[in-house]
mmCIF file of N, CA and C in Angstrom:
data_model
loop_
_atom_site.group_PDB
_atom_site.id
_atom_site.type_symbol
_atom_site.label_atom_id
_atom_site.label_comp_id
_atom_site.label_asym_id
_atom_site.label_seq_id
_atom_site.Cartn_x
_atom_site.Cartn_y
_atom_site.Cartn_z
ATOM 1 N N MET W 1 23.758 -25.326 1.992
ATOM 2 C CA MET W 1 23.510 -24.563 0.784
ATOM 3 C C MET W 1 22.092 -23.980 0.783
ATOM 4 N N ARG W 2 21.139 -24.804 1.177
ATOM 5 C CA ARG W 2 19.744 -24.369 1.207
ATOM 6 C C ARG W 2 19.567 -23.231 2.222
ATOM 7 N N ASN W 3 20.210 -23.329 3.404
ATOM 8 C CA ASN W 3 20.143 -22.267 4.408
ATOM 9 C C ASN W 3 20.755 -20.981 3.889
ATOM 10 N N LYS W 4 21.813 -21.069 3.133
ATOM 11 C CA LYS W 4 22.470 -19.892 2.571
ATOM 12 C C LYS W 4 21.529 -19.154 1.613
ATOM 13 N N ILE W 5 20.836 -19.900 0.790
ATOM 14 C CA ILE W 5 19.892 -19.308 -0.159
ATOM 15 C C ILE W 5 18.718 -18.679 0.597
ATOM 16 N N LEU W 6 18.214 -19.381 1.601
ATOM 17 C CA LEU W 6 17.101 -18.870 2.397
ATOM 18 C C LEU W 6 17.494 -17.593 3.137
ATOM 19 N N ASN W 7 18.659 -17.594 3.753
ATOM 20 C CA ASN W 7 19.148 -16.393 4.457
ATOM 21 C C ASN W 7 19.343 -15.224 3.496
ATOM 22 N N SER W 8 19.885 -15.485 2.337
ATOM 23 C CA SER W 8 20.080 -14.435 1.330
ATOM 24 C C SER W 8 18.734 -13.863 0.882
ATOM 25 N N ALA W 9 17.755 -14.726 0.703
ATOM 26 C CA ALA W 9 16.420 -14.275 0.286
ATOM 27 C C ALA W 9 15.777 -13.415 1.367
ATOM 28 N N ILE W 10 15.916 -13.820 2.618
ATOM 29 C CA ILE W 10 15.345 -13.041 3.729
ATOM 30 C C ILE W 10 16.005 -11.675 3.813
ATOM 31 N N ILE W 11 17.311 -11.627 3.682
ATOM 32 C CA ILE W 11 18.034 -10.348 3.726
ATOM 33 C C ILE W 11 17.610 -9.461 2.562
ATOM 34 N N LEU W 12 17.494 -10.042 1.369
ATOM 35 C CA LEU W 12 17.086 -9.279 0.193
ATOM 36 C C LEU W 12 15.684 -8.702 0.368
ATOM 37 N N VAL W 13 14.758 -9.481 0.897
ATOM 38 C CA VAL W 13 13.389 -9.004 1.135
ATOM 39 C C VAL W 13 13.389 -7.891 2.179
ATOM 40 N N ALA W 14 14.152 -8.055 3.246
ATOM 41 C CA ALA W 14 14.213 -7.043 4.302
ATOM 42 C C ALA W 14 14.785 -5.733 3.771
ATOM 43 N N VAL W 15 15.860 -5.794 3.013
ATOM 44 C CA VAL W 15 16.470 -4.575 2.453
ATOM 45 C C VAL W 15 15.504 -3.901 1.484
ATOM 46 N N THR W 16 14.842 -4.670 0.653
ATOM 47 C CA THR W 16 13.877 -4.110 -0.295
ATOM 48 C C THR W 16 12.719 -3.438 0.440
ATOM 49 N N LEU W 17 12.199 -4.103 1.462
ATOM 50 C CA LEU W 17 11.096 -3.541 2.236
ATOM 51 C C LEU W 17 11.499 -2.238 2.920
ATOM 52 N N LEU W 18 12.664 -2.196 3.528
ATOM 53 C CA LEU W 18 13.143 -0.971 4.176
ATOM 54 C C LEU W 18 13.367 0.156 3.176
ATOM 55 N N SER W 19 13.865 -0.184 1.998
ATOM 56 C CA SER W 19 14.081 0.830 0.957
ATOM 57 C C SER W 19 12.769 1.431 0.491
ATOM 58 N N VAL W 20 11.769 0.586 0.282
ATOM 59 C CA VAL W 20 10.452 1.070 -0.155
ATOM 60 C C VAL W 20 9.821 1.939 0.934
ATOM 61 N N LEU W 21 9.869 1.502 2.180
ATOM 62 C CA LEU W 21 9.287 2.264 3.275
ATOM 63 C C LEU W 21 9.981 3.608 3.472
ATOM 64 N N ALA W 22 11.255 3.685 3.175
ATOM 65 C CA ALA W 22 12.002 4.932 3.343
ATOM 66 C C ALA W 22 11.423 6.045 2.471
ATOM 67 N N PHE W 23 10.840 5.717 1.335
ATOM 68 C CA PHE W 23 10.254 6.718 0.458
ATOM 69 C C PHE W 23 8.910 7.235 0.968
ATOM 70 N N TYR W 24 8.267 6.484 1.854
ATOM 71 C CA TYR W 24 6.968 6.870 2.358
ATOM 72 C C TYR W 24 7.020 7.585 3.698
ATOM 73 N N VAL W 25 8.181 7.685 4.283
ATOM 74 C CA VAL W 25 8.325 8.366 5.559
ATOM 75 C C VAL W 25 8.397 9.861 5.290
ATOM 76 N N LYS W 26 7.533 10.628 5.945
ATOM 77 C CA LYS W 26 7.495 12.072 5.760
ATOM 78 C C LYS W 26 8.679 12.720 6.468
ATOM 79 N N ASP W 27 9.227 13.740 5.837
ATOM 80 C CA ASP W 27 10.316 14.487 6.440
ATOM 81 C C ASP W 27 9.866 15.001 7.801
ATOM 82 N N GLY W 28 10.677 14.823 8.811
ATOM 83 C CA GLY W 28 10.303 15.149 10.180
ATOM 84 C C GLY W 28 10.396 16.625 10.507
ATOM 85 N N ALA W 29 9.639 17.464 9.835
ATOM 86 C CA ALA W 29 9.613 18.879 10.162
ATOM 87 C C ALA W 29 8.988 19.078 11.538
ATOM 88 N N THR W 30 9.465 20.068 12.241
ATOM 89 C CA THR W 30 8.912 20.355 13.563
ATOM 90 C C THR W 30 8.326 21.762 13.582
ATOM 91 N N ALA W 31 7.300 21.939 14.389
ATOM 92 C CA ALA W 31 6.659 23.247 14.526
ATOM 93 C C ALA W 31 7.426 24.032 15.582
ATOM 94 N N ASP W 32 8.420 24.783 15.138
ATOM 95 C CA ASP W 32 9.209 25.600 16.050
ATOM 96 C C ASP W 32 8.588 26.976 16.246
ATOM 97 N N SER W 33 7.593 27.306 15.431
ATOM 98 C CA SER W 33 6.859 28.566 15.552
ATOM 99 C C SER W 33 5.386 28.311 15.252
ATOM 100 N N VAL W 34 4.557 29.186 15.803
ATOM 101 C CA VAL W 34 3.119 29.108 15.558
ATOM 102 C C VAL W 34 2.674 30.484 15.063
ATOM 103 N N ALA W 35 2.165 30.530 13.844
ATOM 104 C CA ALA W 35 1.666 31.775 13.274
ATOM 105 C C ALA W 35 0.160 31.837 13.480
ATOM 106 N N VAL W 36 -0.298 32.961 13.974
ATOM 107 C CA VAL W 36 -1.727 33.197 14.160
ATOM 108 C C VAL W 36 -2.137 34.200 13.085
ATOM 109 N N LEU W 37 -2.974 33.760 12.171
ATOM 110 C CA LEU W 37 -3.403 34.598 11.055
ATOM 111 C C LEU W 37 -4.841 35.042 11.270
ATOM 112 N N ARG W 38 -5.078 36.323 11.158
ATOM 113 C CA ARG W 38 -6.439 36.873 11.200
ATOM 114 C C ARG W 38 -6.959 36.762 9.780
ATOM 115 N N THR W 39 -8.024 35.996 9.593
ATOM 116 C CA THR W 39 -8.488 35.679 8.249
ATOM 117 C C THR W 39 -9.982 35.966 8.139
ATOM 118 N N THR W 40 -10.368 36.642 7.058
ATOM 119 C CA THR W 40 -11.778 36.957 6.833
ATOM 120 C C THR W 40 -12.256 36.313 5.543
ATOM 121 N N GLY W 41 -13.573 36.171 5.437
ATOM 122 C CA GLY W 41 -14.177 35.623 4.236
ATOM 123 C C GLY W 41 -14.505 34.142 4.344
ATOM 124 N N MET W 42 -14.204 33.529 5.488
ATOM 125 C CA MET W 42 -14.514 32.110 5.678
ATOM 126 C C MET W 42 -15.962 31.992 6.145
ATOM 127 N N THR W 43 -16.703 31.071 5.531
ATOM 128 C CA THR W 43 -18.107 30.933 5.897
ATOM 129 C C THR W 43 -18.519 29.513 6.259
ATOM 130 N N CYS W 44 -17.700 28.509 5.921
ATOM 131 C CA CYS W 44 -18.127 27.131 6.166
ATOM 132 C C CYS W 44 -16.943 26.176 6.236
ATOM 133 N N GLY W 45 -17.235 24.920 6.454
ATOM 134 C CA GLY W 45 -16.209 23.896 6.531
ATOM 135 C C GLY W 45 -15.431 23.735 5.244
ATOM 136 N N SER W 46 -16.070 24.031 4.129
ATOM 137 C CA SER W 46 -15.384 23.957 2.842
ATOM 138 C C SER W 46 -14.252 24.985 2.780
ATOM 139 N N CYS W 47 -14.491 26.155 3.367
ATOM 140 C CA CYS W 47 -13.440 27.184 3.436
ATOM 141 C C CYS W 47 -12.262 26.670 4.265
ATOM 142 N N SER W 48 -12.583 26.035 5.379
ATOM 143 C CA SER W 48 -11.564 25.461 6.245
ATOM 144 C C SER W 48 -10.732 24.425 5.493
ATOM 145 N N ASN W 49 -11.405 23.553 4.767
ATOM 146 C CA ASN W 49 -10.709 22.521 3.996
ATOM 147 C C ASN W 49 -9.817 23.126 2.922
ATOM 148 N N LYS W 50 -10.297 24.180 2.271
ATOM 149 C CA LYS W 50 -9.532 24.835 1.211
ATOM 150 C C LYS W 50 -8.245 25.450 1.782
ATOM 151 N N ILE W 51 -8.346 26.092 2.936
ATOM 152 C CA ILE W 51 -7.177 26.710 3.578
ATOM 153 C C ILE W 51 -6.211 25.638 4.061
ATOM 154 N N THR W 52 -6.740 24.599 4.682
ATOM 155 C CA THR W 52 -5.891 23.512 5.176
ATOM 156 C C THR W 52 -5.131 22.853 4.030
ATOM 157 N N ALA W 53 -5.801 22.632 2.915
ATOM 158 C CA ALA W 53 -5.153 22.022 1.750
ATOM 159 C C ALA W 53 -4.078 22.944 1.173
ATOM 160 N N ALA W 54 -4.383 24.237 1.096
ATOM 161 C CA ALA W 54 -3.415 25.194 0.545
ATOM 162 C C ALA W 54 -2.150 25.253 1.399
ATOM 163 N N LEU W 55 -2.320 25.327 2.701
ATOM 164 C CA LEU W 55 -1.163 25.422 3.596
ATOM 165 C C LEU W 55 -0.450 24.081 3.730
ATOM 166 N N GLY W 56 -1.201 22.994 3.665
ATOM 167 C CA GLY W 56 -0.603 21.667 3.787
ATOM 168 C C GLY W 56 0.357 21.344 2.666
ATOM 169 N N GLY W 57 0.219 22.033 1.551
ATOM 170 C CA GLY W 57 1.112 21.808 0.425
ATOM 171 C C GLY W 57 2.458 22.508 0.551
ATOM 172 N N LEU W 58 2.608 23.343 1.569
ATOM 173 C CA LEU W 58 3.875 24.068 1.756
ATOM 174 C C LEU W 58 4.857 23.242 2.572
ATOM 175 N N LYS W 59 6.096 23.202 2.106
ATOM 176 C CA LYS W 59 7.136 22.502 2.861
ATOM 177 C C LYS W 59 7.402 23.292 4.144
ATOM 178 N N GLY W 60 7.386 22.610 5.264
ATOM 179 C CA GLY W 60 7.638 23.257 6.542
ATOM 180 C C GLY W 60 6.393 23.450 7.392
ATOM 181 N N VAL W 61 5.198 23.280 6.794
ATOM 182 C CA VAL W 61 3.955 23.373 7.568
ATOM 183 C C VAL W 61 3.731 22.032 8.246
ATOM 184 N N VAL W 62 3.578 22.078 9.572
ATOM 185 C CA VAL W 62 3.413 20.852 10.357
ATOM 186 C C VAL W 62 1.962 20.638 10.760
ATOM 187 N N ALA W 63 1.259 21.708 11.117
ATOM 188 C CA ALA W 63 -0.129 21.588 11.564
ATOM 189 C C ALA W 63 -0.887 22.853 11.187
ATOM 190 N N THR W 64 -2.153 22.677 10.827
ATOM 191 C CA THR W 64 -3.011 23.809 10.496
ATOM 192 C C THR W 64 -4.338 23.635 11.216
ATOM 193 N N GLU W 65 -4.782 24.700 11.868
ATOM 194 C CA GLU W 65 -6.087 24.709 12.530
ATOM 195 C C GLU W 65 -6.845 25.927 12.018
ATOM 196 N N VAL W 66 -8.096 25.729 11.667
ATOM 197 C CA VAL W 66 -8.915 26.819 11.136
ATOM 198 C C VAL W 66 -10.159 26.978 12.007
ATOM 199 N N ASP W 67 -10.377 28.206 12.491
ATOM 200 C CA ASP W 67 -11.581 28.541 13.248
ATOM 201 C C ASP W 67 -12.401 29.474 12.361
ATOM 202 N N VAL W 68 -13.337 28.889 11.625
ATOM 203 C CA VAL W 68 -14.149 29.649 10.674
ATOM 204 C C VAL W 68 -14.939 30.742 11.381
ATOM 205 N N ASN W 69 -15.604 30.410 12.481
ATOM 206 C CA ASN W 69 -16.444 31.377 13.187
ATOM 207 C C ASN W 69 -15.639 32.514 13.797
ATOM 208 N N GLY W 70 -14.486 32.216 14.341
ATOM 209 C CA GLY W 70 -13.656 33.240 14.980
ATOM 210 C C GLY W 70 -12.786 34.023 14.008
ATOM 211 N N GLY W 71 -12.568 33.484 12.812
ATOM 212 C CA GLY W 71 -11.742 34.163 11.823
ATOM 213 C C GLY W 71 -10.243 33.982 12.045
ATOM 214 N N TRP W 72 -9.854 32.829 12.583
ATOM 215 C CA TRP W 72 -8.440 32.561 12.862
ATOM 216 C C TRP W 72 -7.948 31.361 12.077
ATOM 217 N N VAL W 73 -6.708 31.458 11.619
ATOM 218 C CA VAL W 73 -5.994 30.312 11.062
ATOM 219 C C VAL W 73 -4.708 30.227 11.866
ATOM 220 N N ILE W 74 -4.475 29.079 12.481
ATOM 221 C CA ILE W 74 -3.300 28.890 13.322
ATOM 222 C C ILE W 74 -2.441 27.821 12.669
ATOM 223 N N VAL W 75 -1.171 28.156 12.444
ATOM 224 C CA VAL W 75 -0.287 27.272 11.687
ATOM 225 C C VAL W 75 0.986 26.997 12.471
ATOM 226 N N GLY W 76 1.262 25.729 12.708
ATOM 227 C CA GLY W 76 2.534 25.321 13.272
ATOM 228 C C GLY W 76 3.489 25.083 12.116
ATOM 229 N N TYR W 77 4.655 25.719 12.154
ATOM 230 C CA TYR W 77 5.547 25.626 11.002
ATOM 231 C C TYR W 77 7.011 25.698 11.427
ATOM 232 N N ASP W 78 7.867 25.360 10.487
ATOM 233 C CA ASP W 78 9.311 25.416 10.676
ATOM 234 C C ASP W 78 9.794 26.760 10.123
ATOM 235 N N PRO W 79 10.253 27.673 10.998
ATOM 236 C CA PRO W 79 10.649 29.006 10.533
ATOM 237 C C PRO W 79 11.900 29.012 9.648
ATOM 238 N N SER W 80 12.654 27.924 9.639
ATOM 239 C CA SER W 80 13.815 27.875 8.743
ATOM 240 C C SER W 80 13.377 27.581 7.303
ATOM 241 N N ALA W 81 12.139 27.102 7.133
ATOM 242 C CA ALA W 81 11.620 26.793 5.802
ATOM 243 C C ALA W 81 10.652 27.843 5.279
ATOM 244 N N LEU W 82 9.990 28.575 6.169
ATOM 245 C CA LEU W 82 8.933 29.523 5.781
ATOM 246 C C LEU W 82 8.940 30.765 6.656
ATOM 247 N N LYS W 83 8.474 31.843 6.100
ATOM 248 C CA LYS W 83 8.218 33.067 6.859
ATOM 249 C C LYS W 83 6.706 33.139 7.094
ATOM 250 N N PRO W 84 6.265 33.724 8.211
ATOM 251 C CA PRO W 84 4.821 33.778 8.477
ATOM 252 C C PRO W 84 4.054 34.547 7.402
ATOM 253 N N GLU W 85 4.694 35.518 6.800
ATOM 254 C CA GLU W 85 4.031 36.285 5.733
ATOM 255 C C GLU W 85 3.704 35.400 4.532
ATOM 256 N N ALA W 86 4.543 34.378 4.290
ATOM 257 C CA ALA W 86 4.282 33.449 3.186
ATOM 258 C C ALA W 86 3.038 32.618 3.465
ATOM 259 N N LEU W 87 2.789 32.327 4.736
ATOM 260 C CA LEU W 87 1.578 31.591 5.113
ATOM 261 C C LEU W 87 0.335 32.431 4.828
ATOM 262 N N ALA W 88 0.375 33.698 5.250
ATOM 263 C CA ALA W 88 -0.759 34.597 5.002
ATOM 264 C C ALA W 88 -0.981 34.777 3.504
ATOM 265 N N GLU W 89 0.085 34.867 2.752
ATOM 266 C CA GLU W 89 -0.022 35.033 1.305
ATOM 267 C C GLU W 89 -0.665 33.806 0.662
ATOM 268 N N LYS W 90 -0.318 32.632 1.134
ATOM 269 C CA LYS W 90 -0.911 31.395 0.602
ATOM 270 C C LYS W 90 -2.412 31.347 0.886
ATOM 271 N N VAL W 91 -2.818 31.829 2.064
ATOM 272 C CA VAL W 91 -4.245 31.888 2.395
ATOM 273 C C VAL W 91 -4.938 32.896 1.480
ATOM 274 N N LYS W 92 -4.276 34.015 1.181
ATOM 275 C CA LYS W 92 -4.844 35.009 0.258
ATOM 276 C C LYS W 92 -5.029 34.415 -1.126
ATOM 277 N N VAL W 93 -4.036 33.659 -1.594
ATOM 278 C CA VAL W 93 -4.124 33.023 -2.909
ATOM 279 C C VAL W 93 -5.290 32.026 -2.949
ATOM 280 N N ALA W 94 -5.587 31.421 -1.796
ATOM 281 C CA ALA W 94 -6.723 30.489 -1.710
ATOM 282 C C ALA W 94 -8.063 31.218 -1.725
ATOM 283 N N GLY W 95 -8.039 32.570 -1.630
ATOM 284 C CA GLY W 95 -9.277 33.341 -1.761
ATOM 285 C C GLY W 95 -9.782 34.024 -0.510
ATOM 286 N N PHE W 96 -8.936 34.163 0.500
ATOM 287 C CA PHE W 96 -9.368 34.766 1.760
ATOM 288 C C PHE W 96 -8.398 35.870 2.164
ATOM 289 N N GLU W 97 -8.924 36.936 2.736
ATOM 290 C CA GLU W 97 -8.069 38.011 3.233
ATOM 291 C C GLU W 97 -7.399 37.512 4.510
ATOM 292 N N SER W 98 -6.092 37.652 4.606
ATOM 293 C CA SER W 98 -5.380 37.110 5.764
ATOM 294 C C SER W 98 -4.131 37.930 6.058
ATOM 295 N N ASN W 99 -3.903 38.180 7.344
ATOM 296 C CA ASN W 99 -2.722 38.906 7.796
ATOM 297 C C ASN W 99 -2.142 38.219 9.029
ATOM 298 N N VAL W 100 -0.838 38.347 9.203
ATOM 299 C CA VAL W 100 -0.193 37.780 10.389
ATOM 300 C C VAL W 100 -0.588 38.628 11.585
ATOM 301 N N HIS W 101 -1.234 38.008 12.543
ATOM 302 C CA HIS W 101 -1.650 38.695 13.763
ATOM 303 C C HIS W 101 -0.570 38.587 14.826
ATOM 304 N N GLN W 102 0.019 37.379 14.935
ATOM 305 C CA GLN W 102 0.967 37.123 16.000
ATOM 306 C C GLN W 102 1.783 35.884 15.639
ATOM 307 N N VAL W 103 3.048 35.866 16.083
ATOM 308 C CA VAL W 103 3.888 34.678 15.950
ATOM 309 C C VAL W 103 4.311 34.277 17.356
ATOM 310 N N LEU W 104 4.091 33.018 17.679
ATOM 311 C CA LEU W 104 4.359 32.507 19.021
ATOM 312 C C LEU W 104 5.336 31.346 18.966
ATOM 313 N N THR W 105 5.963 31.077 20.089
ATOM 314 C CA THR W 105 6.701 29.831 20.231
ATOM 315 C C THR W 105 5.686 28.753 20.572
ATOM 316 N N PRO W 106 6.026 27.490 20.378
ATOM 317 C CA PRO W 106 5.084 26.433 20.776
ATOM 318 C C PRO W 106 4.724 26.512 22.262
ATOM 319 N N GLU W 107 5.675 26.904 23.099
ATOM 320 C CA GLU W 107 5.405 27.021 24.536
ATOM 321 C C GLU W 107 4.409 28.148 24.820
ATOM 322 N N GLN W 108 4.550 29.291 24.150
ATOM 323 C CA GLN W 108 3.596 30.385 24.325
ATOM 324 C C GLN W 108 2.200 29.946 23.888
ATOM 325 N N PHE W 109 2.125 29.228 22.766
ATOM 326 C CA PHE W 109 0.826 28.738 22.301
ATOM 327 C C PHE W 109 0.219 27.794 23.331
ATOM 328 N N ARG W 110 1.032 26.901 23.882
ATOM 329 C CA ARG W 110 0.567 25.948 24.898
ATOM 330 C C ARG W 110 0.023 26.673 26.123
ATOM 331 N N GLN W 111 0.690 27.760 26.533
ATOM 332 C CA GLN W 111 0.233 28.532 27.690
ATOM 333 C C GLN W 111 -1.111 29.203 27.416
ATOM 334 N N ILE W 112 -1.287 29.706 26.219
ATOM 335 C CA ILE W 112 -2.526 30.398 25.869
ATOM 336 C C ILE W 112 -3.662 29.408 25.607
ATOM 337 N N ALA W 113 -3.369 28.374 24.817
ATOM 338 C CA ALA W 113 -4.413 27.453 24.371
ATOM 339 C C ALA W 113 -4.635 26.271 25.309
ATOM 340 N N GLY W 114 -3.680 25.990 26.164
ATOM 341 C CA GLY W 114 -3.818 24.845 27.057
ATOM 342 C C GLY W 114 -3.570 23.516 26.364
ATOM 343 N N ARG W 115 -2.968 23.534 25.195
ATOM 344 C CA ARG W 115 -2.676 22.320 24.425
ATOM 345 C C ARG W 115 -1.614 22.659 23.379
ATOM 346 N N SER W 116 -1.076 21.650 22.762
ATOM 347 C CA SER W 116 -0.079 21.853 21.711
ATOM 348 C C SER W 116 -0.758 22.077 20.371
ATOM 349 N N ILE W 117 -0.055 22.730 19.462
ATOM 350 C CA ILE W 117 -0.578 22.942 18.111
ATOM 351 C C ILE W 117 -0.814 21.585 17.449
ATOM 352 N N GLY W 118 -1.960 21.433 16.809
ATOM 353 C CA GLY W 118 -2.303 20.192 16.137
ATOM 354 C C GLY W 118 -2.948 19.156 17.036
ATOM 355 N N GLN W 119 -2.944 19.397 18.341
ATOM 356 C CA GLN W 119 -3.561 18.464 19.286
ATOM 357 C C GLN W 119 -5.068 18.681 19.263
ATOM 358 N N LYS W 120 -5.805 17.599 19.297
ATOM 359 C CA LYS W 120 -7.269 17.697 19.253
ATOM 360 C C LYS W 120 -7.787 18.506 20.430
ATOM 361 N N LYS W 121 -8.777 19.342 20.142
ATOM 362 C CA LYS W 121 -9.442 20.121 21.187
ATOM 363 C C LYS W 121 -10.454 19.227 21.882
ATOM 364 N N GLY W 122 -10.709 19.514 23.138
ATOM 365 C CA GLY W 122 -11.740 18.780 23.875
ATOM 366 C C GLY W 122 -13.107 19.157 23.361
ATOM 367 N N ALA W 123 -14.096 18.387 23.697
ATOM 368 C CA ALA W 123 -15.464 18.661 23.255
ATOM 369 C C ALA W 123 -15.918 20.021 23.750
ATOM 370 N N GLY W 124 -16.406 20.833 22.841
ATOM 371 C CA GLY W 124 -16.919 22.150 23.203
ATOM 372 C C GLY W 124 -15.822 23.147 23.533
ATOM 373 N N ALA W 125 -14.578 22.817 23.209
ATOM 374 C CA ALA W 125 -13.484 23.704 23.574
ATOM 375 C C ALA W 125 -12.921 24.437 22.366
ATOM 376 N N GLY W 126 -13.738 24.671 21.357
ATOM 377 C CA GLY W 126 -13.267 25.371 20.175
ATOM 378 C C GLY W 126 -12.991 26.826 20.474
ATOM 379 N N CYS W 127 -12.331 27.469 19.555
ATOM 380 C CA CYS W 127 -11.957 28.864 19.755
ATOM 381 C C CYS W 127 -13.175 29.750 19.984
ATOM 382 N N GLY W 128 -14.243 29.499 19.258
ATOM 383 C CA GLY W 128 -15.423 30.330 19.403
ATOM 384 C C GLY W 128 -16.074 30.229 20.773
ATOM 385 N N SER W 129 -15.831 29.122 21.498
ATOM 386 C CA SER W 129 -16.436 28.966 22.818
ATOM 387 C C SER W 129 -15.527 29.469 23.925
ATOM 388 N N GLY W 130 -14.380 30.032 23.559
ATOM 389 C CA GLY W 130 -13.435 30.507 24.566
ATOM 390 C C GLY W 130 -12.612 29.387 25.147
ATOM 391 N N GLY W 131 -12.685 28.182 24.572
ATOM 392 C CA GLY W 131 -11.987 27.029 25.107
ATOM 393 C C GLY W 131 -10.492 27.034 24.851
ATOM 394 N N CYS W 132 -10.009 27.969 24.087
ATOM 395 C CA CYS W 132 -8.573 28.009 23.798
ATOM 396 C C CYS W 132 -7.825 28.893 24.770
ATOM 397 N N GLY W 133 -8.428 29.274 25.825
ATOM 398 C CA GLY W 133 -7.682 30.013 26.831
ATOM 399 C C GLY W 133 -8.092 31.451 27.012
ATOM 400 N N GLY W 134 -9.134 31.890 26.388
ATOM 401 C CA GLY W 134 -9.508 33.269 26.600
ATOM 402 C C GLY W 134 -10.917 33.573 26.170
ATOM 403 N N PRO W 135 -11.520 34.586 26.766
ATOM 404 C CA PRO W 135 -12.891 34.941 26.415
ATOM 405 C C PRO W 135 -12.990 35.584 25.036
ATOM 406 N N ASP W 136 -11.861 36.039 24.477
ATOM 407 C CA ASP W 136 -11.866 36.688 23.172
ATOM 408 C C ASP W 136 -11.598 35.680 22.062
ATOM 409 N N GLY W 137 -12.266 34.553 22.071
ATOM 410 C CA GLY W 137 -12.026 33.540 21.050
ATOM 411 C C GLY W 137 -10.891 32.644 21.468
ATOM 412 N N CYS W 138 -9.845 32.567 20.658
ATOM 413 C CA CYS W 138 -8.787 31.607 20.954
ATOM 414 C C CYS W 138 -7.719 32.192 21.859
ATOM 415 N N GLY W 139 -7.924 33.332 22.443
ATOM 416 C CA GLY W 139 -6.944 33.890 23.362
ATOM 417 C C GLY W 139 -5.841 34.628 22.644
ATOM 418 N N MET W 140 -5.829 34.600 21.322
ATOM 419 C CA MET W 140 -4.778 35.237 20.551
ATOM 420 C C MET W 140 -4.997 36.738 20.406
ATOM 421 N N ASN W 141 -6.182 37.202 20.727
ATOM 422 C CA ASN W 141 -6.516 38.607 20.564
ATOM 423 C C ASN W 141 -6.136 39.435 21.782
ATOM 424 N N ARG W 142 -5.666 38.765 22.797
ATOM 425 C CA ARG W 142 -5.324 39.437 24.047
ATOM 426 C C ARG W 142 -4.064 40.272 23.849
ATOM 427 N N GLN W 143 -4.013 41.427 24.439
ATOM 428 C CA GLN W 143 -2.863 42.320 24.336
ATOM 429 C C GLN W 143 -1.783 41.914 25.326
ATOM 430 N N THR W 144 -0.524 42.046 24.933
ATOM 431 C CA THR W 144 0.591 41.752 25.824
ATOM 432 C C THR W 144 0.765 42.920 26.776
ATOM 433 N N THR W 145 0.856 42.638 28.056
ATOM 434 C CA THR W 145 1.028 43.694 29.043
ATOM 435 C C THR W 145 2.497 44.055 29.179
ATOM 436 N N GLU W 146 2.786 45.199 29.748
ATOM 437 C CA GLU W 146 4.169 45.612 29.957
ATOM 438 C C GLU W 146 4.922 44.591 30.801
ATOM 439 N N LYS W 147 4.245 44.015 31.761
ATOM 440 C CA LYS W 147 4.861 43.034 32.645
ATOM 441 C C LYS W 147 5.322 41.803 31.879
ATOM 442 N N GLU W 148 4.562 41.411 30.833
ATOM 443 C CA GLU W 148 4.890 40.229 30.044
ATOM 444 C C GLU W 148 5.997 40.487 29.035
ATOM 445 N N LYS W 149 6.249 41.756 28.687
ATOM 446 C CA LYS W 149 7.246 42.081 27.659
ATOM 447 C C LYS W 149 8.654 41.863 28.119
#
């Protein structure tokens, strides 16, 4: 009888714990697209934080990177939940001029940047230093050649 009560209590605690944890698990959105936004008016880290907070509140945004010096906002997002124009509009509402410069697949971004969206950059490898794959900042400003089309 005592074992039955103990087993029931353990099961009840386990079910309760799993139920509570289920509410804290974030929906597993994936970054199936990467939007590169040309953004002006950013002057400091506070601007970066404001943009990151604004975009982070949108359902479907997985990762946000802001290069204040280069004028780029790079957003990994789920295209079934958001359009890239909605991302630029959210940045505008936060107080910065922003337009969609380019939309990439995660693989295209990896080829240009040498890393995945949201992955930490190496020391000194920020967009302004050309560490993202190109001498023109983060490599996103490069023109597509006929051969690549």
